[in-house]
Short mmCIF file of C-alpha atoms and ligand atoms in Angstrom, two decimals:
data_model
loop_
_atom_site.label_atom_id
_atom_site.label_comp_id
_atom_site.label_asym_id
_atom_site.label_seq_id
_atom_site.Cartn_x
_atom_site.Cartn_y
_atom_site.Cartn_z
CA MET R 1 41.17 -20.27 55.41
CA HIS R 2 39.01 -22.27 58.16
CA GLU R 3 36.13 -21.46 60.44
CA PHE R 4 38.01 -23.05 63.85
CA LYS R 5 38.94 -20.51 65.77
CA TYR R 6 39.05 -19.09 69.24
CA LYS R 7 37.06 -15.60 70.43
CA GLY R 8 38.48 -14.47 73.42
CA ASN R 9 39.33 -18.18 75.72
CA GLN R 10 36.67 -20.10 74.17
CA PHE R 11 37.46 -22.60 70.74
CA TYR R 12 34.69 -22.37 68.00
CA CYS R 13 33.58 -23.79 64.93
CA GLU R 14 31.23 -21.04 62.80
CA LYS R 15 29.37 -20.09 65.32
CA ILE R 16 29.27 -22.59 67.84
CA LYS R 17 31.67 -22.68 71.64
CA ILE R 18 32.65 -26.41 70.91
CA GLU R 19 32.57 -27.10 74.34
CA GLU R 20 29.27 -26.71 73.96
CA LEU R 21 29.03 -30.27 71.69
CA ALA R 22 31.47 -31.76 73.68
CA VAL R 23 29.12 -31.62 76.89
CA ARG R 24 26.27 -32.39 74.84
CA PHE R 25 26.92 -34.75 71.70
CA GLY R 26 29.32 -36.82 73.89
CA THR R 27 33.66 -37.03 72.79
CA PRO R 28 35.34 -38.31 71.12
CA LEU R 29 33.35 -36.10 68.75
CA TYR R 30 34.57 -35.22 65.67
CA VAL R 31 33.05 -31.56 63.93
CA TYR R 32 32.70 -30.31 60.71
CA SER R 33 32.44 -26.50 59.22
CA TYR R 34 29.81 -26.84 56.54
CA HIS R 35 31.30 -23.20 55.12
CA THR R 36 34.60 -23.96 55.34
CA LEU R 37 33.76 -27.32 53.03
CA VAL R 38 32.20 -25.47 50.89
CA ASP R 39 34.77 -22.93 50.19
CA HIS R 40 37.28 -25.29 49.91
CA PHE R 41 36.00 -26.77 46.68
CA LEU R 42 34.64 -23.45 45.38
CA LYS R 43 37.92 -22.16 45.93
CA LEU R 44 39.38 -25.09 44.29
CA ARG R 45 36.38 -23.98 40.95
CA ASN R 46 37.22 -20.23 41.58
CA ALA R 47 40.99 -20.82 40.21
CA PHE R 48 40.45 -23.20 38.06
CA ARG R 49 36.91 -21.14 36.11
CA SER R 50 37.76 -20.82 32.57
CA ILE R 51 38.15 -24.49 32.00
CA LYS R 52 35.19 -25.00 34.47
CA PRO R 53 36.84 -28.98 34.47
CA LEU R 54 34.51 -31.55 36.38
CA ILE R 55 35.86 -31.75 40.29
CA CYS R 56 34.73 -35.15 41.28
CA TYR R 57 36.03 -34.38 45.36
CA SER R 58 37.09 -37.95 46.52
CA VAL R 59 35.42 -39.57 48.79
CA LYS R 60 37.29 -41.70 50.68
CA ALA R 61 39.30 -38.72 52.08
CA ASN R 62 35.76 -38.12 54.52
CA SER R 63 32.99 -40.72 53.26
CA ASN R 64 29.84 -39.74 54.84
CA LEU R 65 26.83 -39.43 53.16
CA ALA R 66 26.44 -35.15 54.62
CA ILE R 67 29.49 -34.27 53.45
CA LEU R 68 28.86 -35.75 50.41
CA ARG R 69 25.16 -33.74 49.62
CA ALA R 70 26.93 -31.07 50.28
CA LEU R 71 29.43 -30.63 47.82
CA VAL R 72 26.85 -32.66 45.17
CA ASN R 73 24.56 -29.71 45.79
CA ILE R 74 26.74 -27.15 44.79
CA GLY R 75 27.97 -29.51 41.76
CA ALA R 76 30.63 -31.71 42.23
CA GLY R 77 30.83 -35.60 41.23
CA LEU R 78 32.34 -37.76 42.78
CA ASP R 79 35.22 -40.05 42.76
CA ILE R 80 35.07 -43.81 43.81
CA VAL R 81 37.10 -47.29 44.35
CA SER R 82 35.00 -49.43 45.85
CA GLY R 83 31.32 -50.58 44.55
CA GLY R 84 30.55 -49.10 48.75
CA GLU R 85 31.87 -45.57 47.80
CA LEU R 86 29.76 -46.34 44.58
CA TYR R 87 26.28 -47.00 47.03
CA ARG R 88 27.32 -43.93 48.65
CA ALA R 89 27.61 -41.92 46.07
CA LEU R 90 23.84 -42.47 44.37
CA LYS R 91 22.58 -42.85 48.10
CA ALA R 92 23.66 -38.84 47.73
CA GLY R 93 22.45 -38.26 44.99
CA CYS R 94 25.21 -37.47 42.96
CA PRO R 95 24.41 -38.10 39.07
CA PRO R 96 25.70 -41.02 37.63
CA GLN R 97 28.03 -39.19 35.03
CA LYS R 98 29.70 -37.48 37.46
CA ILE R 99 31.06 -40.35 39.00
CA VAL R 100 34.67 -41.53 38.36
CA TYR R 101 36.08 -44.92 39.67
CA ALA R 102 39.40 -46.28 40.05
CA SER R 103 41.87 -48.77 42.65
CA VAL R 104 43.61 -51.52 41.27
CA GLY R 105 40.91 -54.62 42.41
CA LYS R 106 37.77 -54.10 41.07
CA THR R 107 35.73 -56.89 41.70
CA ASP R 108 34.27 -58.59 38.64
CA LYS R 109 30.86 -57.28 41.27
CA GLU R 110 31.96 -54.53 41.23
CA ILE R 111 32.41 -53.45 38.26
CA GLU R 112 29.15 -54.58 37.31
CA GLU R 113 27.65 -52.29 39.16
CA ALA R 114 29.43 -49.61 37.78
CA ILE R 115 29.07 -50.36 34.81
CA ARG R 116 24.78 -50.72 35.52
CA SER R 117 24.70 -46.75 37.32
CA LYS R 118 26.11 -45.31 34.36
CA ILE R 119 29.01 -43.89 36.01
CA LEU R 120 30.94 -41.34 33.44
CA PHE R 121 34.43 -44.16 33.67
CA PHE R 122 35.97 -46.23 34.53
CA ASN R 123 40.20 -45.36 35.48
CA VAL R 124 42.04 -48.94 34.14
CA GLU R 125 44.69 -49.29 36.51
CA SER R 126 46.29 -52.52 34.46
CA ALA R 127 45.63 -54.59 31.42
CA ALA R 128 44.47 -57.58 32.91
CA GLU R 129 41.35 -55.37 34.74
CA LEU R 130 40.93 -52.88 31.12
CA GLU R 131 40.50 -57.31 29.77
CA ASN R 132 38.02 -57.96 32.41
CA ILE R 133 35.74 -54.77 31.88
CA ASN R 134 35.66 -55.46 28.36
CA ARG R 135 34.97 -59.19 29.34
CA ILE R 136 31.30 -57.53 31.89
CA ALA R 137 30.54 -54.62 29.54
CA GLY R 138 30.49 -57.13 26.79
CA ARG R 139 27.23 -59.25 28.42
CA LEU R 140 25.82 -57.06 29.36
CA ASN R 141 26.27 -55.62 26.22
CA ARG R 142 27.07 -51.80 26.48
CA VAL R 143 30.34 -50.30 26.14
CA VAL R 144 31.52 -48.30 28.93
CA GLN R 145 34.41 -45.29 28.87
CA ALA R 146 37.38 -45.55 30.67
CA ALA R 147 40.01 -43.77 30.83
CA ILE R 148 44.08 -44.75 31.77
CA ARG R 149 46.02 -44.52 35.21
CA ILE R 150 48.61 -43.57 33.38
CA ASN R 151 52.30 -44.39 36.62
CA PRO R 152 54.11 -41.91 35.20
CA ASP R 153 56.98 -42.55 38.13
CA VAL R 154 57.38 -38.73 39.40
CA GLU R 155 58.66 -37.83 42.82
CA PRO R 156 55.79 -36.12 44.42
CA LYS R 157 58.12 -35.64 47.91
CA THR R 158 55.26 -36.89 50.17
CA HIS R 159 55.50 -40.18 52.65
CA LYS R 160 55.93 -43.25 51.05
CA TYR R 161 52.90 -45.07 52.11
CA ILE R 162 50.44 -41.91 49.87
CA THR R 163 53.23 -42.12 46.64
CA THR R 164 51.34 -42.55 44.07
CA GLY R 165 52.62 -42.27 41.05
CA LYS R 166 56.75 -43.94 41.01
CA ILE R 167 57.37 -46.50 39.06
CA THR R 168 57.39 -48.86 41.88
CA ASN R 169 54.31 -48.45 42.97
CA LYS R 170 51.28 -50.77 41.73
CA PHE R 171 49.14 -48.25 41.07
CA GLY R 172 48.56 -46.94 36.81
CA ILE R 173 49.84 -48.30 33.60
CA ASP R 174 53.73 -46.86 32.35
CA PHE R 175 54.39 -45.54 28.87
CA LYS R 176 54.81 -47.54 27.20
CA ASN R 177 52.16 -50.49 27.79
CA ALA R 178 50.08 -47.75 28.03
CA GLY R 179 50.49 -46.69 24.35
CA GLN R 180 50.54 -50.24 23.40
CA MET R 181 46.78 -50.84 25.31
CA LEU R 182 45.45 -47.97 23.49
CA LEU R 183 46.46 -49.43 19.94
CA LEU R 184 45.34 -52.59 20.40
CA ARG R 185 42.09 -50.35 21.16
CA ARG R 186 39.98 -51.87 18.59
CA ALA R 187 40.79 -55.86 21.18
CA PHE R 188 38.10 -54.38 23.60
CA PRO R 189 34.83 -53.27 21.75
CA ASN R 190 32.86 -53.54 24.90
CA VAL R 191 35.38 -49.93 26.17
CA ARG R 192 36.11 -46.55 25.20
CA LEU R 193 39.43 -45.62 25.65
CA SER R 194 38.25 -41.60 25.98
CA GLY R 195 40.54 -40.10 28.33
CA LEU R 196 44.19 -40.66 30.75
CA HIS R 197 44.15 -40.04 34.36
CA ILE R 198 47.26 -39.40 36.93
CA HIS R 199 47.70 -38.70 40.21
CA ILE R 200 50.32 -38.81 42.52
CA GLY R 201 50.00 -39.00 45.28
CA SER R 202 48.67 -37.22 48.59
CA GLN R 203 49.65 -34.19 50.87
CA ILE R 204 51.52 -33.09 47.67
CA THR R 205 52.88 -29.21 48.49
CA GLU R 206 54.73 -28.28 45.39
CA SER R 207 53.14 -27.04 42.22
CA GLU R 208 56.73 -29.33 40.59
CA PRO R 209 55.79 -32.74 40.55
CA TYR R 210 52.11 -32.03 38.84
CA VAL R 211 53.50 -30.05 36.41
CA ALA R 212 56.48 -32.63 36.13
CA ALA R 213 53.88 -35.55 35.42
CA ILE R 214 50.94 -33.02 33.40
CA ASN R 215 53.75 -32.15 31.19
CA LYS R 216 54.50 -36.41 29.94
CA THR R 217 50.64 -36.90 29.85
CA ILE R 218 50.75 -33.79 27.50
CA ALA R 219 54.27 -35.17 24.92
CA PHE R 220 52.05 -38.49 25.01
CA VAL R 221 48.71 -37.55 24.03
CA GLY R 222 50.28 -35.55 21.53
CA ALA R 223 52.62 -38.20 20.64
CA LEU R 224 48.98 -40.88 19.94
CA ARG R 225 46.98 -37.91 18.87
CA LYS R 226 50.11 -38.33 15.88
CA LYS R 227 48.59 -42.14 14.95
CA GLY R 228 45.25 -41.29 14.74
CA ILE R 229 44.03 -41.80 18.19
CA LYS R 230 42.30 -39.19 20.41
CA LEU R 231 41.42 -38.30 23.14
CA GLU R 232 38.15 -36.53 25.72
CA TYR R 233 39.53 -35.98 28.54
CA LEU R 234 42.63 -35.96 31.43
CA ASN R 235 41.84 -36.18 34.50
CA ILE R 236 44.50 -35.34 36.72
CA GLY R 237 44.05 -36.73 40.54
CA GLY R 238 44.57 -35.21 43.47
CA GLY R 239 47.38 -35.26 46.00
CA LEU R 240 46.60 -31.45 47.02
CA GLY R 241 48.82 -30.18 50.58
CA ILE R 242 46.85 -28.80 53.43
CA ILE R 243 48.54 -27.12 56.28
CA TYR R 244 48.91 -28.92 59.17
CA ASN R 245 51.84 -27.82 60.85
CA GLN R 246 53.94 -25.07 59.56
CA GLU R 247 54.03 -26.52 55.86
CA THR R 248 53.37 -23.81 52.70
CA PRO R 249 51.44 -25.28 50.60
CA GLN R 250 50.57 -23.91 46.57
CA THR R 251 47.20 -22.00 47.60
CA ALA R 252 44.20 -23.41 44.15
CA GLU R 253 45.60 -20.10 42.61
CA ARG R 254 49.17 -20.90 42.84
CA PHE R 255 48.68 -23.66 41.98
CA ALA R 256 45.66 -23.30 38.88
CA ALA R 257 48.57 -21.22 37.72
CA LYS R 258 51.09 -23.63 37.55
CA ILE R 259 49.51 -25.68 35.55
CA LEU R 260 46.58 -24.36 33.77
CA PRO R 261 48.43 -22.71 30.53
CA LEU R 262 50.23 -27.39 30.65
CA LEU R 263 45.55 -28.53 30.96
CA ARG R 264 44.81 -25.06 27.61
CA LYS R 265 47.54 -26.71 25.56
CA SER R 266 45.50 -30.72 25.47
CA GLY R 267 42.39 -29.74 24.75
CA LEU R 268 41.04 -32.29 25.89
CA LYS R 269 38.02 -31.80 29.10
CA ILE R 270 40.09 -31.70 32.28
CA ILE R 271 38.31 -33.52 35.90
CA LEU R 272 40.22 -32.77 39.95
CA GLU R 273 39.52 -35.59 42.00
CA PRO R 274 40.62 -33.21 45.67
CA GLY R 275 39.68 -34.97 47.98
CA ARG R 276 42.09 -33.86 52.09
CA PHE R 277 42.03 -30.18 50.28
CA ILE R 278 38.10 -29.91 50.65
CA ALA R 279 37.20 -31.87 53.95
CA GLY R 280 41.03 -31.80 55.64
CA ASN R 281 40.54 -28.80 57.23
CA ALA R 282 37.62 -28.79 57.78
CA GLY R 283 36.68 -31.29 60.47
CA VAL R 284 38.59 -31.60 64.04
CA LEU R 285 38.88 -34.78 66.30
CA VAL R 286 37.49 -33.35 69.80
CA THR R 287 38.53 -34.87 72.48
CA ARG R 288 37.77 -35.67 76.73
CA VAL R 289 41.00 -35.37 78.62
CA GLN R 290 40.59 -38.56 81.16
CA TYR R 291 44.21 -39.04 82.77
CA ILE R 292 47.35 -37.09 83.45
CA LYS R 293 49.69 -38.66 84.17
CA ASN R 294 53.36 -37.81 85.19
CA THR R 295 56.16 -40.75 84.75
CA PRO R 296 60.53 -40.38 86.21
CA LYS R 297 60.44 -39.03 82.00
CA LYS R 298 57.08 -37.92 80.63
CA LYS R 299 54.57 -36.22 81.14
CA PHE R 300 51.39 -38.16 79.53
CA ILE R 301 47.86 -36.10 78.74
CA ILE R 302 46.33 -39.63 78.23
CA VAL R 303 42.19 -37.96 75.82
CA ASP R 304 39.79 -40.66 75.07
CA ALA R 305 40.09 -41.12 71.82
CA GLY R 306 42.14 -42.66 70.12
CA MET R 307 44.08 -44.33 67.42
CA ASN R 308 41.50 -46.00 66.33
CA ASP R 309 38.95 -42.83 65.51
CA LEU R 310 42.04 -41.43 64.14
CA ILE R 311 44.94 -43.47 62.15
CA ARG R 312 47.52 -40.97 60.95
CA PRO R 313 50.22 -40.32 63.61
CA ALA R 314 49.54 -43.56 64.21
CA LEU R 315 49.87 -45.03 60.45
CA TYR R 316 51.98 -42.24 58.93
CA GLU R 317 54.36 -39.92 62.51
CA ALA R 318 51.62 -37.31 60.90
CA TYR R 319 51.93 -34.07 62.57
CA HIS R 320 48.17 -32.59 63.97
CA GLN R 321 47.51 -29.10 66.07
CA VAL R 322 46.20 -30.18 69.19
CA LEU R 323 44.72 -26.85 70.88
CA PRO R 324 42.58 -26.88 73.81
CA LEU R 325 38.64 -25.93 73.75
CA ASN R 326 39.19 -23.33 76.25
CA LYS R 327 43.18 -21.75 76.32
CA SER R 328 42.37 -19.71 79.98
CA ARG R 329 45.34 -21.49 81.30
CA GLY R 330 48.44 -19.37 81.46
CA ALA R 331 51.86 -21.61 81.65
CA LEU R 332 52.74 -23.99 78.69
CA GLU R 333 53.69 -27.50 78.94
CA CYS R 334 55.73 -30.41 77.26
CA ALA R 335 53.27 -33.39 77.07
CA ASP R 336 52.67 -36.51 74.73
CA VAL R 337 49.05 -37.30 74.05
CA VAL R 338 48.00 -40.24 73.79
CA GLY R 339 44.64 -42.56 73.75
CA PRO R 340 43.82 -45.16 76.17
CA ILE R 341 44.62 -48.48 73.20
CA CYS R 342 46.57 -50.81 74.26
CA GLU R 343 49.25 -49.83 71.96
CA SER R 344 52.32 -47.61 72.13
CA GLY R 345 51.92 -46.30 68.25
CA ASP R 346 48.72 -45.34 69.78
CA PHE R 347 48.92 -41.04 69.94
CA PHE R 348 48.35 -37.77 68.86
CA ALA R 349 50.83 -35.61 69.46
CA LYS R 350 54.69 -36.36 71.14
CA GLU R 351 57.14 -33.90 72.98
CA ARG R 352 53.90 -31.46 72.89
CA LYS R 353 52.87 -27.74 74.47
CA LEU R 354 49.73 -27.22 75.94
CA PRO R 355 48.89 -25.03 78.28
CA LYS R 356 48.39 -27.26 82.17
CA MET R 357 45.23 -29.22 81.68
CA LYS R 358 43.12 -31.51 84.33
CA GLU R 359 40.43 -34.72 84.17
CA GLY R 360 37.25 -33.13 82.42
CA ASP R 361 39.31 -30.14 79.75
CA TYR R 362 38.85 -31.34 76.23
CA LEU R 363 40.84 -30.92 73.90
CA ALA R 364 39.78 -30.64 69.35
CA VAL R 365 43.08 -32.23 67.20
CA MET R 366 42.67 -30.27 64.88
CA SER R 367 43.03 -30.71 60.12
CA ALA R 368 41.20 -34.22 60.77
CA GLY R 369 38.42 -33.52 58.71
CA ALA R 370 39.71 -35.63 56.24
CA TYR R 371 41.86 -39.56 56.42
CA GLY R 372 39.87 -39.06 59.42
CA PHE R 373 36.49 -41.06 60.54
CA SER R 374 36.29 -42.56 56.78
CA MET R 375 40.03 -44.71 58.20
CA SER R 376 38.63 -45.07 61.77
CA SER R 377 38.09 -48.36 63.16
CA ASN R 378 36.46 -50.43 66.07
CA TYR R 379 40.25 -51.39 67.49
CA ASN R 380 39.52 -52.56 71.26
CA SER R 381 35.63 -52.94 71.14
CA ARG R 382 36.55 -49.13 70.45
CA ARG R 383 32.37 -47.71 69.05
CA ARG R 384 32.84 -45.28 66.07
CA ALA R 385 32.57 -41.51 67.41
CA ALA R 386 29.18 -39.79 66.66
CA GLU R 387 30.02 -37.02 63.49
CA VAL R 388 28.66 -33.54 63.89
CA MET R 389 27.66 -30.55 61.02
CA VAL R 390 28.12 -27.03 62.08
CA LEU R 391 25.91 -24.75 60.32
CA GLU R 392 25.95 -21.46 61.60
CA ASP R 393 25.36 -21.63 64.80
CA ARG R 394 22.85 -25.36 64.24
CA ALA R 395 24.55 -28.32 64.94
CA ILE R 396 23.38 -31.19 63.43
CA VAL R 397 24.74 -35.23 63.93
CA ILE R 398 25.33 -35.92 61.02
CA ARG R 399 26.38 -39.95 61.61
CA LYS R 400 25.08 -41.63 65.90
CA ARG R 401 27.16 -42.70 68.02
CA GLU R 402 27.84 -46.04 67.83
CA THR R 403 26.32 -48.74 70.41
CA TYR R 404 28.29 -51.88 72.00
CA GLU R 405 25.42 -53.80 69.65
CA ASP R 406 26.02 -52.57 66.00
CA LEU R 407 29.59 -54.26 68.15
CA THR R 408 28.57 -57.43 68.18
CA GLU R 409 25.39 -57.37 66.41
CA LYS R 410 26.41 -59.23 62.42
CA GLU R 411 28.30 -62.11 64.46
CA THR R 412 26.86 -65.30 65.80
CA ILE R 413 28.14 -67.85 68.39
CA PRO R 414 27.57 -71.42 66.30
CA PRO R 415 25.45 -73.40 67.61
CA PHE R 416 27.78 -76.11 68.61
CA LEU R 417 28.60 -73.91 70.52
CA SER R 418 26.01 -71.97 72.58
CA SER R 419 25.91 -75.07 75.65
CA ILE R 420 27.65 -73.56 78.20
N1 LIG N 1 42.69 -40.33 43.40
C1 LIG N 1 43.09 -41.03 44.27
C2 LIG N 1 42.98 -42.44 43.03
C3 LIG N 1 43.32 -41.42 44.90
O1 LIG N 1 43.67 -42.72 45.81
C4 LIG N 1 43.21 -39.87 45.53
C5 LIG N 1 43.84 -40.50 47.00
C6 LIG N 1 42.66 -39.16 45.72
C7 LIG N 1 42.27 -38.65 44.64
C8 LIG N 1 42.08 -38.25 46.76
O2 LIG N 1 43.58 -37.85 47.44
P1 LIG N 1 44.20 -35.93 48.60
O3 LIG N 1 43.49 -35.01 47.82
O4 LIG N 1 43.11 -36.24 49.33
O5 LIG N 1 45.18 -35.72 49.12
N2 LIG N 1 45.55 -41.39 53.88
C9 LIG N 1 46.24 -40.89 54.22
C10 LIG N 1 45.75 -40.56 52.50
C11 LIG N 1 45.70 -41.53 50.71
C12 LIG N 1 45.09 -40.80 49.78
C13 LIG N 1 44.65 -42.53 48.33
N3 LIG N 1 44.23 -41.06 48.03
C14 LIG N 1 46.19 -39.88 54.74
O6 LIG N 1 45.84 -39.87 55.50
O7 LIG N 1 47.85 -39.01 54.57
#
């Protein structure tokens, strides 16, 4: 469920006509629905209420401070993957004891900052990283908590670029080596290995891969118990799929019904790390039609947003619904919706049936709340879009559109080049 709907011919976010926002704030424009965001978080929390898990929203999906604060305010923890995300998490007011930190390549500086900030735990992705965390924690005279990220070797049936739990992926540690690390845990006196973490991929629409991964991991927990190794946490990661097109993903309730019995059996405290499930359908990218171009083979609708604003179609050939903000235009036509960037991969939709568009019309690229703005760039020296949060009949700018000055602010022409 989301709060983007037609009322008559006009497309609304909550109680505001999106076209008004496009005119007021300009395009390309990210528009988020506060109520949708919160509703998705609460749906998940409600589905799992019997075990009261810590739900750590995955910051990478959409890291705007207002989005983070909205979720932190209703009890979310945060899942981070970099020093920058730690900075944002703290700035958004997240209690450090609700922050978990994954990533295969944490630097010494990032590790030190996270230790000093007293985060809940690190999700450790290799033996070398464990040694490093132990060394840095020792230097700081601290004992820190860590969970071993397990690579359970399961097939999540999603795009190969967002598959993370197969043994050929760079993520996590296989059961055998994880067992070794736990047996040798006393060699790391500054790290308390207190949990396991799995994250098998993203945009997963079925429960089976989770069931398989959790079952394997719980069997491992049982085997460890027999060896006298007791753990406290099981972090089952994120990855819950959403509807972009014709998908029929599991609902939070159905997902919980499938895995709750397994989680209860583990007797461990549970952590979830959803990103897309919470933010994906809470945002759209609004764009203006710049030109209509007819070629001998095709019709192109050239819009003012590009792959620098939303890279998912270019990177994964991902499907995003594209809807007109005003749908009162009769017969449908087949067209490609493309951006202004100098690459053929710069498209939002191919061979899509849309009402006849003309210059100055607006389109909404749907399901752009997750991995939209957070993956955007300045490619082609394009200023990154503005972001607006809608709360019923109010719209608040939560990130200003970048200026041309922003583009060059960090750059310097060295003195030896300065005489022209
Ligand atoms: N936890 C960890 C350790 C992760 O690596 C991720 C996402 C998540 C949680 C959240 O996953 P989610 O619930 O959002 O599926 N850019 C890609 C998705 C990359 C996901 C990376 N890791 C896309 O646009 O589809």
